[in-house]
mmCIF file of C-alpha atoms in Angstrom:
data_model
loop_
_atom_site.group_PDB
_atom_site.id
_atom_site.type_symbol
_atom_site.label_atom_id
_atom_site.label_comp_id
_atom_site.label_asym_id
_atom_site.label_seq_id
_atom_site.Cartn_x
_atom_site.Cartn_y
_atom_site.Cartn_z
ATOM 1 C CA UNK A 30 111.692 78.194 115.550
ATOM 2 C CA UNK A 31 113.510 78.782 112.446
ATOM 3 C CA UNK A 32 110.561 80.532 110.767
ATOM 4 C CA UNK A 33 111.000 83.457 114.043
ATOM 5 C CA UNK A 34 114.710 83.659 113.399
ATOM 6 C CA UNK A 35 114.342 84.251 110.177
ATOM 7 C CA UNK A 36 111.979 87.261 110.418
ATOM 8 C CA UNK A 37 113.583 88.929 113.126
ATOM 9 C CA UNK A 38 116.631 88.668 110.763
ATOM 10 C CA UNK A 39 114.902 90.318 108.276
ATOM 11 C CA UNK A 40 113.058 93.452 110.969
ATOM 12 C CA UNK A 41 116.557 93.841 112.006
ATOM 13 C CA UNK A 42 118.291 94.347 108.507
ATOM 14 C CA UNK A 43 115.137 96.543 107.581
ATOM 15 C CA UNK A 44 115.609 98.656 110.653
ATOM 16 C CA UNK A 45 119.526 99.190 110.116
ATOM 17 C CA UNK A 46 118.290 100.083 106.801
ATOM 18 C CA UNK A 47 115.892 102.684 107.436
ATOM 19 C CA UNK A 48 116.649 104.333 110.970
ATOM 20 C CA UNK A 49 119.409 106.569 108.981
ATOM 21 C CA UNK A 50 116.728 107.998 107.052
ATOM 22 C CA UNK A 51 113.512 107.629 109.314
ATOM 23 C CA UNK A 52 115.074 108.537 112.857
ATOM 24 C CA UNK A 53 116.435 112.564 111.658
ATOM 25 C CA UNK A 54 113.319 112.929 110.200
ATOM 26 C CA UNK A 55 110.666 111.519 112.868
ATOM 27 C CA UNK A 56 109.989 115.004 114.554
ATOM 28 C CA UNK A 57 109.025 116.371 110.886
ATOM 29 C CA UNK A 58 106.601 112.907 109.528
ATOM 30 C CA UNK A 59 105.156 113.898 113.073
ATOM 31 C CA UNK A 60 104.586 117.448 113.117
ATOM 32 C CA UNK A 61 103.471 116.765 109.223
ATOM 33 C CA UNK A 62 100.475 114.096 110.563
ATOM 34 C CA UNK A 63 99.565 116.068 113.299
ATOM 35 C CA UNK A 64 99.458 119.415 111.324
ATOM 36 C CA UNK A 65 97.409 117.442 108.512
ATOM 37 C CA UNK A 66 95.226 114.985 111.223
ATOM 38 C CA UNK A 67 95.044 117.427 113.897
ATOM 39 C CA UNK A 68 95.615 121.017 113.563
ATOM 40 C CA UNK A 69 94.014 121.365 110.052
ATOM 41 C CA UNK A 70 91.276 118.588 110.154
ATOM 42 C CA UNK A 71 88.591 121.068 109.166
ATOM 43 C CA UNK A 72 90.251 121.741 105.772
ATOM 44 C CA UNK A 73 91.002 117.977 104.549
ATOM 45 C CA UNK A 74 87.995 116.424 106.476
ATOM 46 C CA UNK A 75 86.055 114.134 104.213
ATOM 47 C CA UNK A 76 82.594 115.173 103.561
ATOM 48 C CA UNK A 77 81.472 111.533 102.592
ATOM 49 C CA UNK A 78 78.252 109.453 103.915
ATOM 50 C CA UNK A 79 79.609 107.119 106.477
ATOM 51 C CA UNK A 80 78.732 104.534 104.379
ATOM 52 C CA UNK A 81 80.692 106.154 101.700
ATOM 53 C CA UNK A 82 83.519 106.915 104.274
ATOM 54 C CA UNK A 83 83.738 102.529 104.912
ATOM 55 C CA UNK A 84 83.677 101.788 101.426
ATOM 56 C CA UNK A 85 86.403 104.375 100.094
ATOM 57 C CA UNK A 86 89.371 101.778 100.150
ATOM 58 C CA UNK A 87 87.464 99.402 98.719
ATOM 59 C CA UNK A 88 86.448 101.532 95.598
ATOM 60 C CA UNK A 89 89.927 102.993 95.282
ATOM 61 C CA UNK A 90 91.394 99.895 95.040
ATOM 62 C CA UNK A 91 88.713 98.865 92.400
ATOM 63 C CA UNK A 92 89.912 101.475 90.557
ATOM 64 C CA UNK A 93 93.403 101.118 90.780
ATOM 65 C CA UNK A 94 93.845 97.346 90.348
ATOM 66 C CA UNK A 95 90.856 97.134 87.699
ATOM 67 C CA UNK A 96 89.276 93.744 87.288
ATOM 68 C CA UNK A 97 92.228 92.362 88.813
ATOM 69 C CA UNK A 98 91.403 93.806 92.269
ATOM 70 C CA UNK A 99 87.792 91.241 92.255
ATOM 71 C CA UNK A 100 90.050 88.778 90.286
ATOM 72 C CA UNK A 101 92.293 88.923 93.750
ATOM 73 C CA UNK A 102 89.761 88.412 96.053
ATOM 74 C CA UNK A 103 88.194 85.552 93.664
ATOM 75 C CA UNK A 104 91.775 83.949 94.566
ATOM 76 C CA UNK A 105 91.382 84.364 98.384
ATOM 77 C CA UNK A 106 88.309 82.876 98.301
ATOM 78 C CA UNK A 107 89.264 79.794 96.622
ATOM 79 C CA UNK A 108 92.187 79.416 98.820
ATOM 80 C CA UNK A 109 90.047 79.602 101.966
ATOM 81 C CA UNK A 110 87.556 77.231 100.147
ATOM 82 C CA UNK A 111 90.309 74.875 99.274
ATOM 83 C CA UNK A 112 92.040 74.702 102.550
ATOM 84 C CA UNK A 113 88.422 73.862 104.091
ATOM 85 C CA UNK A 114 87.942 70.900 101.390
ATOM 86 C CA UNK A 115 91.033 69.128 101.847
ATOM 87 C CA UNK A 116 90.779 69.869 106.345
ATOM 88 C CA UNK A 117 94.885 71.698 105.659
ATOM 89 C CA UNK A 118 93.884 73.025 109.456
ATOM 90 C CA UNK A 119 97.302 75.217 109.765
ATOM 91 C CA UNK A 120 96.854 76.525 106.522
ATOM 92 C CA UNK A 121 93.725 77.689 106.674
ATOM 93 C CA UNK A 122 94.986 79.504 109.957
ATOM 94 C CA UNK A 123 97.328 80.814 108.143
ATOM 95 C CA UNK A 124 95.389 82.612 105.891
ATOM 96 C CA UNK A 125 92.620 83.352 108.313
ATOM 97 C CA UNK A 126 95.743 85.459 109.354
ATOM 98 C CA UNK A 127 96.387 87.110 105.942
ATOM 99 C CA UNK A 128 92.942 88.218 106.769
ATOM 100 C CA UNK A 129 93.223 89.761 109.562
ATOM 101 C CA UNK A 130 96.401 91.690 108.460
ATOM 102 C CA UNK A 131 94.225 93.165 105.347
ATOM 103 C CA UNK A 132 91.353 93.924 107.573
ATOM 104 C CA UNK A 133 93.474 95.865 109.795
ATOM 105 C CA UNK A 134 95.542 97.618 106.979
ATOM 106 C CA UNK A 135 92.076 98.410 105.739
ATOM 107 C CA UNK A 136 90.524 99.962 109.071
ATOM 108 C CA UNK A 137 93.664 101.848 109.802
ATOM 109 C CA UNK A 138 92.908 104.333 107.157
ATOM 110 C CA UNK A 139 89.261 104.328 107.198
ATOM 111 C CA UNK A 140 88.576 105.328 110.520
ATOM 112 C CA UNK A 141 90.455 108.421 110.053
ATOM 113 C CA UNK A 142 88.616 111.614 108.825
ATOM 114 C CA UNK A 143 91.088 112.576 106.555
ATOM 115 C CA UNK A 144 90.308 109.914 103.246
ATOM 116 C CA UNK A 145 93.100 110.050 100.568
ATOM 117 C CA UNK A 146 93.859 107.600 97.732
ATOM 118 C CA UNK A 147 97.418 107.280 98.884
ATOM 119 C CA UNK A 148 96.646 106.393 102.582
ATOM 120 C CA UNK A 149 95.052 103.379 101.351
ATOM 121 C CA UNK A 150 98.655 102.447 100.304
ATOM 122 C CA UNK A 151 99.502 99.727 102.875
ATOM 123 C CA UNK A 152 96.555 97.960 102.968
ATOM 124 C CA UNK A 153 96.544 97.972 98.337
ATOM 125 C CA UNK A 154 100.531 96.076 99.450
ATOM 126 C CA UNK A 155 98.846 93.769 101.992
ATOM 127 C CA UNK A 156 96.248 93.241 99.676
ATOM 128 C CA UNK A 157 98.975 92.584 96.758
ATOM 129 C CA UNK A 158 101.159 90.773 99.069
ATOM 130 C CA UNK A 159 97.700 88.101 100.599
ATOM 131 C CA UNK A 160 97.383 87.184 96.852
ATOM 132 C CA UNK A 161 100.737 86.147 95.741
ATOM 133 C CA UNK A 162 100.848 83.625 99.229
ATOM 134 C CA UNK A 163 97.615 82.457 98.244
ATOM 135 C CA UNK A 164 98.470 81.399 94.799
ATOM 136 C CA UNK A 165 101.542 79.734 96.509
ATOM 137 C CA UNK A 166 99.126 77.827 99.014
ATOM 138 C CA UNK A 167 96.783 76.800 95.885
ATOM 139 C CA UNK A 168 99.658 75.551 94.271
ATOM 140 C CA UNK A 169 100.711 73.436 97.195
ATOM 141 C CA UNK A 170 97.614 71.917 97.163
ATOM 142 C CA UNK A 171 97.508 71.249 93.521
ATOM 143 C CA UNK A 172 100.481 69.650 93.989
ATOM 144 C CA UNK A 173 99.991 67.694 96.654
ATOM 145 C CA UNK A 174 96.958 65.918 94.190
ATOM 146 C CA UNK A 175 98.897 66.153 91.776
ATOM 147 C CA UNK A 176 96.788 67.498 89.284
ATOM 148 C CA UNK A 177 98.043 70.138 86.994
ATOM 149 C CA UNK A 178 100.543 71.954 89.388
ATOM 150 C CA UNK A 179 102.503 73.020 86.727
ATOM 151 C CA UNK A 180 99.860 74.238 84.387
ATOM 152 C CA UNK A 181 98.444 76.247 87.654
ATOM 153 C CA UNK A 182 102.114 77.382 88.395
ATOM 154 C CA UNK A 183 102.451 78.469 84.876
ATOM 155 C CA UNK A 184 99.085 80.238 84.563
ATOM 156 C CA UNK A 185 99.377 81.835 87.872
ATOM 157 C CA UNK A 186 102.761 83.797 86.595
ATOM 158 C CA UNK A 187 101.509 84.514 83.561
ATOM 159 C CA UNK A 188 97.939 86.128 85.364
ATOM 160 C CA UNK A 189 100.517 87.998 87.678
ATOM 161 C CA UNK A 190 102.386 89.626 84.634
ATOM 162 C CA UNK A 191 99.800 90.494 82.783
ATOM 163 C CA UNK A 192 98.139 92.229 86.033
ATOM 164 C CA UNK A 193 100.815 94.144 87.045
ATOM 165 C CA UNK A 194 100.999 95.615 83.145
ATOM 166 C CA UNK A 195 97.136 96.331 83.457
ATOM 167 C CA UNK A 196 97.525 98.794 86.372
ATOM 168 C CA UNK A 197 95.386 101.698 86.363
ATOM 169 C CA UNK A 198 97.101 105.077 85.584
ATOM 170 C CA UNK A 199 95.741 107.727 88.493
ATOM 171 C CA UNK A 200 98.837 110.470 87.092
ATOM 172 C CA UNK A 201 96.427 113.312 87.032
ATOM 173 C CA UNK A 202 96.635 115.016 83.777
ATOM 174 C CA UNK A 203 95.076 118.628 82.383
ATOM 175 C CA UNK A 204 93.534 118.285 79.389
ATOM 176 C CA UNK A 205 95.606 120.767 76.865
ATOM 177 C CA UNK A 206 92.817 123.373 76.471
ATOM 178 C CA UNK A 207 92.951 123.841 80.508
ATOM 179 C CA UNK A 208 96.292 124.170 80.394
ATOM 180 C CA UNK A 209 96.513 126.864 78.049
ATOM 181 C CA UNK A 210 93.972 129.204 79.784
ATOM 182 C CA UNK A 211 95.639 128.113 82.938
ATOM 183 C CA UNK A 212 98.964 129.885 81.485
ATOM 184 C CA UNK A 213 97.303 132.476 79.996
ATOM 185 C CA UNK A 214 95.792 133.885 83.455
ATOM 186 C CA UNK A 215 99.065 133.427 84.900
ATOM 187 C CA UNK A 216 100.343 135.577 82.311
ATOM 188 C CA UNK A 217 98.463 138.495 82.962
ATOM 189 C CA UNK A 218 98.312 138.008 86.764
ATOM 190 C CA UNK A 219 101.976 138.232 86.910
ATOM 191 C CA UNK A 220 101.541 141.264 84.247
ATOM 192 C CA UNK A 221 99.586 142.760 86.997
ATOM 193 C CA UNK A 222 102.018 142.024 89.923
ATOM 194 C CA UNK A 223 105.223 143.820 87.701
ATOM 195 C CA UNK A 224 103.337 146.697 86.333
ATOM 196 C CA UNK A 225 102.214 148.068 89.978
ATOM 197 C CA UNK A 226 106.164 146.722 91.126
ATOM 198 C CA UNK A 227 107.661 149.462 88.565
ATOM 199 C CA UNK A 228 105.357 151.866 90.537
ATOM 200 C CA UNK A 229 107.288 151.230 93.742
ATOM 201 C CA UNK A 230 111.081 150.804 92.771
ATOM 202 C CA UNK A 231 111.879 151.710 95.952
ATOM 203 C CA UNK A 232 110.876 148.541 97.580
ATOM 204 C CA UNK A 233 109.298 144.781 97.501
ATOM 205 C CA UNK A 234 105.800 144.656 95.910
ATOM 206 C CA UNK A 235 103.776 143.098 98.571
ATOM 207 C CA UNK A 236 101.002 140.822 96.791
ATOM 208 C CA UNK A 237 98.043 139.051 99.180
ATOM 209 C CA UNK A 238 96.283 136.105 97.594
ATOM 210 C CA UNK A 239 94.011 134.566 99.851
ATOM 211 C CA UNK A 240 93.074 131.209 98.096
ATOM 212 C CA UNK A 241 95.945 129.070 96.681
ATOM 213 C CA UNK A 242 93.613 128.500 93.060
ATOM 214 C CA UNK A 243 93.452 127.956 90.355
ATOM 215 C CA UNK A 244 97.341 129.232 90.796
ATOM 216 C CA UNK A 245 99.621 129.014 93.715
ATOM 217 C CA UNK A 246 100.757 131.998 95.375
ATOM 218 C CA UNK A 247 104.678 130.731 95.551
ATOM 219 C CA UNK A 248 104.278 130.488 91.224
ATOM 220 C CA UNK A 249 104.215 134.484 90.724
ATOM 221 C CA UNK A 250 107.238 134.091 94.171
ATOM 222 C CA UNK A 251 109.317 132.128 91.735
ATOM 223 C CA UNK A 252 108.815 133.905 88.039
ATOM 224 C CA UNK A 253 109.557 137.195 90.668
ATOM 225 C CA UNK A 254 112.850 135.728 91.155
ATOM 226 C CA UNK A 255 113.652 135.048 87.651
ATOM 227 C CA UNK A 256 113.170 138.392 86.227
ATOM 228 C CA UNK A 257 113.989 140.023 89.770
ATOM 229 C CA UNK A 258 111.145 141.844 90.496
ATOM 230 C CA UNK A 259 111.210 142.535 94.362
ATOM 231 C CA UNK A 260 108.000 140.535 95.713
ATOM 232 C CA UNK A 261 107.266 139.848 99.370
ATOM 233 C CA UNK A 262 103.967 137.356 99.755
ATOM 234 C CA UNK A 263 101.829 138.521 102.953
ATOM 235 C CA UNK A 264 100.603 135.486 103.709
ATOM 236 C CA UNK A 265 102.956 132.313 102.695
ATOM 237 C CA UNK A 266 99.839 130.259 102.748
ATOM 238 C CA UNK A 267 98.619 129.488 106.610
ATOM 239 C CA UNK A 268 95.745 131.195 106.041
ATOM 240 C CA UNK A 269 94.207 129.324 104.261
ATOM 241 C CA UNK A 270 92.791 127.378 107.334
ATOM 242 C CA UNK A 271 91.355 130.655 108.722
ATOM 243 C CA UNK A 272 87.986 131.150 110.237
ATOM 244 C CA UNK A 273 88.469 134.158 111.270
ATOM 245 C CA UNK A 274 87.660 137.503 109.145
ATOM 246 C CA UNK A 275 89.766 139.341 110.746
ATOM 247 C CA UNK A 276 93.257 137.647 110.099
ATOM 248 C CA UNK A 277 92.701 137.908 106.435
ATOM 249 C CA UNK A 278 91.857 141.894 106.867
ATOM 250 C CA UNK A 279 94.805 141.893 108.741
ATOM 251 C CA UNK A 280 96.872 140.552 106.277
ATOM 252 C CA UNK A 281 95.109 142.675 103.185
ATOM 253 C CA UNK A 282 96.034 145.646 105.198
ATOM 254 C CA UNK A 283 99.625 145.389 104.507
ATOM 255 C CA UNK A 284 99.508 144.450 100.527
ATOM 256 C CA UNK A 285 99.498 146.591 97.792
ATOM 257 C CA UNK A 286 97.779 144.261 95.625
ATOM 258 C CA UNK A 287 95.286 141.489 96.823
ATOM 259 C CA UNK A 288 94.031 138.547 93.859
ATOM 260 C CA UNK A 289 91.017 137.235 94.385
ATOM 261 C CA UNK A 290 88.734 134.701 92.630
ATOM 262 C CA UNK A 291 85.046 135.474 92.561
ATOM 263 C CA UNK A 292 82.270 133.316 94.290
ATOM 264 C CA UNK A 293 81.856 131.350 90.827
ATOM 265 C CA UNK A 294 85.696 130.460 90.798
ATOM 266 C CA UNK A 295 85.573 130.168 94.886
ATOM 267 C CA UNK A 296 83.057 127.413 95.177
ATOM 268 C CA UNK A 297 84.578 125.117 92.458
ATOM 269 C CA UNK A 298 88.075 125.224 94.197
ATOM 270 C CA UNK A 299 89.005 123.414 97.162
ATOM 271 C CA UNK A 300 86.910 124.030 99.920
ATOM 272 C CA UNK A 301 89.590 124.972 102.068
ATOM 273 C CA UNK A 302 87.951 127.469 105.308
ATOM 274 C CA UNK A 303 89.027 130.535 104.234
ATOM 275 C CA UNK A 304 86.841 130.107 101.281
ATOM 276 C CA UNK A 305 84.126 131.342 103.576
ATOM 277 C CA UNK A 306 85.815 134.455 104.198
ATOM 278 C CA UNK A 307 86.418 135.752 100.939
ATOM 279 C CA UNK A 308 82.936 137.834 100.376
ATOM 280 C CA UNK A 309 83.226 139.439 103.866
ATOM 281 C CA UNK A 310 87.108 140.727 102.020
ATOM 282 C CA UNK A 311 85.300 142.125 99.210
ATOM 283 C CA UNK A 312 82.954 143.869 101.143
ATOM 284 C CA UNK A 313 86.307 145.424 103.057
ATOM 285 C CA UNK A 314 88.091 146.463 99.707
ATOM 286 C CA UNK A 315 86.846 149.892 99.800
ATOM 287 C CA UNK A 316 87.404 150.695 103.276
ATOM 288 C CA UNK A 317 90.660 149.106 103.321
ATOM 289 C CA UNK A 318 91.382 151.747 100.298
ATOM 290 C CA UNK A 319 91.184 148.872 97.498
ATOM 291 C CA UNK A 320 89.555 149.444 93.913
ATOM 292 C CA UNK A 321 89.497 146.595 91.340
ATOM 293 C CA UNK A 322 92.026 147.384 88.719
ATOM 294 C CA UNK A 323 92.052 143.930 86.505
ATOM 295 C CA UNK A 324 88.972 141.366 86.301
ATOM 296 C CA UNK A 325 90.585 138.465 84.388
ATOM 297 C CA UNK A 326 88.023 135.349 83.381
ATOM 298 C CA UNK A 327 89.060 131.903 83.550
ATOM 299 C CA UNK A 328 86.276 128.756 83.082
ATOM 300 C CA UNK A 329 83.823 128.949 85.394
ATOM 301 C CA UNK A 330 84.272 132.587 86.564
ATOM 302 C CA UNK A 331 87.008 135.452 87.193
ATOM 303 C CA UNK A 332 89.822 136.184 89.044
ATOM 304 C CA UNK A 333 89.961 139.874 90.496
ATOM 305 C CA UNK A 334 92.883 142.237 90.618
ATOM 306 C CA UNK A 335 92.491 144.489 93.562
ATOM 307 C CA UNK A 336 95.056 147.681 94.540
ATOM 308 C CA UNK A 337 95.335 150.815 96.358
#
């Protein structure tokens, strides 16, 4: 009918509109999932109950819709309620329908083992989307007894507006006294990494840092680049999903420097695998011809300097 027409008009214009964009880069969003869903599981796997695993969406989207979020399904509800009352057959199928669409936007993330804020982001727009078509159903019916369709259109825009200007803020923000101390270690890591450079004029200072935190490795790449100090990384940061002692000895053997974190600072990072590793490396320094030169605090613990 003229309902199909018109969404297959709109799939098509969608697709002409994003195939330029999503077709080039389908081998990458691929190699991307599989590399996050697949290859590294073990690092991003969610250590939740299962129960906790279920209700994840649901909280999140407590969270980041506020009182509006209960407020929404309130709404949905009432719809299904009124639909029953006044025996609109079709229209209750219809949202019976909206339903199902949340439900499956809902299990799509939570089955996987990977559990993310943002992967909950299709079924939050399903969820967003359900509640605008069931205020347009209510108001249908309130207009079709006519009692107060206006006041309910009225109220139901003015709900919506002041909704979508109560979003949560999730922006993830360092408070300023973090921040400073963050700099601060930076600071004197990098001091580190240039004074044992000027040693070695003669070539790149190779630097091995084993655990991307509470700095990346590719920061002390980039402030390299600015004053041009000559720094090669020896491990761009695939180690990191490492089980294997071995690969990281391998990698220290080459470096003139190696940064580590201490257990303190190691076990209130990410608990990415290599984590694991990182005492059997100390153990290694001296027989890999390492003494600690620099131990520099930060919060919880200290970050060691180790070179040859």
């Amino acid at each position: 009918g003229d309902a199909s027409r018109r969404l297959a008009t709109i799939l098509i214009a969608a697709t002409l509109v994003a195939a330029p964009y999503f077709v080039p880069q389908l081998p990458g969003l691929i190699a991307y999932i599989h590399a996050g869903f697949v290859d590294q599981v073990a690092t991003w796997r969610s250590t939740m109950s299962v129960v906790e695993g279920l209700l994840f969406y649901f909280r999140e989207a407590g969270v980041l819709l506020g009182v509006w979020f209960y407020i929404g399904c309130l709404i949905i509800g009432i719809a299904l309620l009124g639909s029953m009352i006044l025996r609109k057959w079709t229209e209750l199928g219809s949202l019976c329908g909206l339903i199902f669409c949340g439900l499956v936007a809902y299990a799509m993330p939570t089955v996987t083992p990977v559990k993310s804020l943002f992967f909950g982001s299709l079924y939050y727009a399903v969820f967003l989307v359900s509640i605008f078509l069931n205020l347009l159903m209510m108001y249908r019916n309130a207009e079709s007894i006519r009692r107060g369709a206006k006041l309910f259109a009225i109220g139901s825009i003015v709900a919506a507006g002041v909704a979508f200007l109560s979003l949560a803020d999730r922006q993830q923000r360092f408070d300023p006294g973090y921040a400073a101390d963050l700099r601060r270690v930076y600071d004197q890591l990098y001091g580190a990494i240039r004074e044992k450079a000027l040693t070695v004029p003669q070539r790149p200072i190779s630097v091995f840092i084993p655990l991307p935190e509470p700095i990346a490795p590719h920061a002390f790449l980039l402030r390299s680049l600015q004053d041009h100090t000559r720094l090669l990384l020896t491990d761009p940061g695939n180690l990191i999903h490492s089980t294997q002692i071995n690969d990281i000895i391998i990698a220290a053997r080459s470096a003139d420097l190696i940064i580590v974190p201490d257990v303190a600072l190691t076990n209130a990072s990410f608990a990415f695998p290599v984590s694991k590793l990182l005492p059997g490396l100390r153990n290694e320094m001296s027989a890999l011809g390492f003494s600690q030169t620099k131990s520099i605090p930060f919060r919880e613990g200290a970050i060691a300097v180790f070179g040859r």
